[in-house]
Amino acid sequence: MFPRIFLALCASLLFLALPVAAGHAAHGSARTLATVPAEIKVVSTRVLAVPPGIRDTSAFISLRNPGARPLVLKAAHTPLAAHSMLMVTHKDAAGRTGMKEVKRLNIPARGTLLMGPSGTHLMVMGLKRAVKVGEKLPFTLSFSDGRTLKVSATVYKP
Ligand SMILES: [Cu+2]
């Protein structure tokens, strides 16, 4: 039952049904710089607004790793939701887009992890209250080397 619910409510999948141009327009919006401890750079952060009553959404937190070693993002958490999952999207042989949860997302040395509505994203499950456009949601990102990074992501409407 749970997978069916989150597929039905997945804001990313809803968004994927929109024309590509809409997705690209959304890419440029609502860039937020956040507090960054050594090395890991926050490229952009966003949370997709959802209609009242919907409690699951997607967040996009793009990161740059200026370091010489690869980084692995293991988890993301916001206290405003029950839990958050790392998700990747892919097309199957028939051209249908699906997504699946992954346990880690790699950020190559001197590379970037880009998240967006048509690709890698965070599923934010079970929001504890409605969130407003423009509101900043705090996230804590955990990396496999033990580091954590606090960022805030602004709720936006595409
Ligand atoms: Cu999703």
PDB file of C-alpha atoms in Angstrom, residues 24-81:
ATOM      1  CA  HIS A  24      13.421  24.005 -17.611  1.00  0.00           C
ATOM      2  CA  ALA A  25      11.760  27.234 -16.607  1.00  0.00           C
ATOM      3  CA  ALA A  26      11.479  25.927 -13.067  1.00  0.00           C
ATOM      4  CA  HIS A  27      15.164  25.068 -13.013  1.00  0.00           C
ATOM      5  CA  GLY A  28      16.223  28.670 -12.964  1.00  0.00           C
ATOM      6  CA  SER A  29      13.995  29.753 -10.123  1.00  0.00           C
ATOM      7  CA  ALA A  30      14.377  30.062  -6.387  1.00  0.00           C
ATOM      8  CA  ARG A  31      18.067  29.561  -5.863  1.00  0.00           C
ATOM      9  CA  THR A  32      18.999  29.577  -2.220  1.00  0.00           C
ATOM     10  CA  LEU A  33      22.437  29.734  -0.704  1.00  0.00           C
ATOM     11  CA  ALA A  34      22.699  27.993   2.617  1.00  0.00           C
ATOM     12  CA  THR A  35      25.204  27.645   5.379  1.00  0.00           C
ATOM     13  CA  VAL A  36      27.996  25.438   4.190  1.00  0.00           C
ATOM     14  CA  PRO A  37      30.698  23.897   6.360  1.00  0.00           C
ATOM     15  CA  ALA A  38      34.046  23.087   4.775  1.00  0.00           C
ATOM     16  CA  GLU A  39      34.156  21.871   1.218  1.00  0.00           C
ATOM     17  CA  ILE A  40      30.673  20.796   0.220  1.00  0.00           C
ATOM     18  CA  LYS A  41      28.979  23.599  -1.707  1.00  0.00           C
ATOM     19  CA  VAL A  42      25.248  24.020  -2.020  1.00  0.00           C
ATOM     20  CA  VAL A  43      24.380  24.798  -5.633  1.00  0.00           C
ATOM     21  CA  SER A  44      20.630  25.189  -5.226  1.00  0.00           C
ATOM     22  CA  THR A  45      17.784  24.048  -2.994  1.00  0.00           C
ATOM     23  CA  ARG A  46      14.053  23.877  -3.650  1.00  0.00           C
ATOM     24  CA  VAL A  47      10.951  22.139  -2.355  1.00  0.00           C
ATOM     25  CA  LEU A  48       7.950  21.680  -4.597  1.00  0.00           C
ATOM     26  CA  ALA A  49       4.735  23.238  -3.281  1.00  0.00           C
ATOM     27  CA  VAL A  50       1.827  20.820  -3.021  1.00  0.00           C
ATOM     28  CA  PRO A  51      -1.919  21.467  -2.719  1.00  0.00           C
ATOM     29  CA  PRO A  52      -3.520  21.570   0.744  1.00  0.00           C
ATOM     30  CA  GLY A  53      -4.049  18.111   2.131  1.00  0.00           C
ATOM     31  CA  ILE A  54      -1.149  16.556   0.215  1.00  0.00           C
ATOM     32  CA  ARG A  55       1.517  15.471   2.640  1.00  0.00           C
ATOM     33  CA  ASP A  56       4.256  14.208   0.338  1.00  0.00           C
ATOM     34  CA  THR A  57       6.453  16.313  -1.894  1.00  0.00           C
ATOM     35  CA  SER A  58       9.825  16.452  -3.609  1.00  0.00           C
ATOM     36  CA  ALA A  59      12.917  18.412  -2.699  1.00  0.00           C
ATOM     37  CA  PHE A  60      15.844  19.236  -4.940  1.00  0.00           C
ATOM     38  CA  ILE A  61      19.191  19.911  -3.310  1.00  0.00           C
ATOM     39  CA  SER A  62      22.081  20.181  -5.731  1.00  0.00           C
ATOM     40  CA  LEU A  63      25.577  19.912  -4.305  1.00  0.00           C
ATOM     41  CA  ARG A  64      29.074  20.480  -5.553  1.00  0.00           C
ATOM     42  CA  ASN A  65      32.054  18.581  -4.220  1.00  0.00           C
ATOM     43  CA  PRO A  66      35.190  20.647  -4.769  1.00  0.00           C
ATOM     44  CA  GLY A  67      37.253  17.996  -2.991  1.00  0.00           C
ATOM     45  CA  ALA A  68      39.616  15.488  -4.523  1.00  0.00           C
ATOM     46  CA  ARG A  69      37.673  12.547  -3.106  1.00  0.00           C
ATOM     47  CA  PRO A  70      34.203  11.360  -4.061  1.00  0.00           C
ATOM     48  CA  LEU A  71      31.442  12.043  -1.575  1.00  0.00           C
ATOM     49  CA  VAL A  72      28.458   9.861  -0.857  1.00  0.00           C
ATOM     50  CA  LEU A  73      25.156  11.314   0.295  1.00  0.00           C
ATOM     51  CA  LYS A  74      23.542   8.721   2.530  1.00  0.00           C
ATOM     52  CA  ALA A  75      20.467  10.402   3.929  1.00  0.00           C
ATOM     53  CA  ALA A  76      18.433  13.569   4.129  1.00  0.00           C
ATOM     54  CA  HIS A  77      16.155  14.566   6.950  1.00  0.00           C
ATOM     55  CA  THR A  78      13.804  17.394   7.709  1.00  0.00           C
ATOM     56  CA  PRO A  79      12.065  17.622  11.081  1.00  0.00           C
ATOM     57  CA  LEU A  80       8.939  18.802   9.244  1.00  0.00           C
ATOM     58  CA  ALA A  81       8.318  15.397   7.668  1.00  0.00           C
TER      59      ALA A  81
END
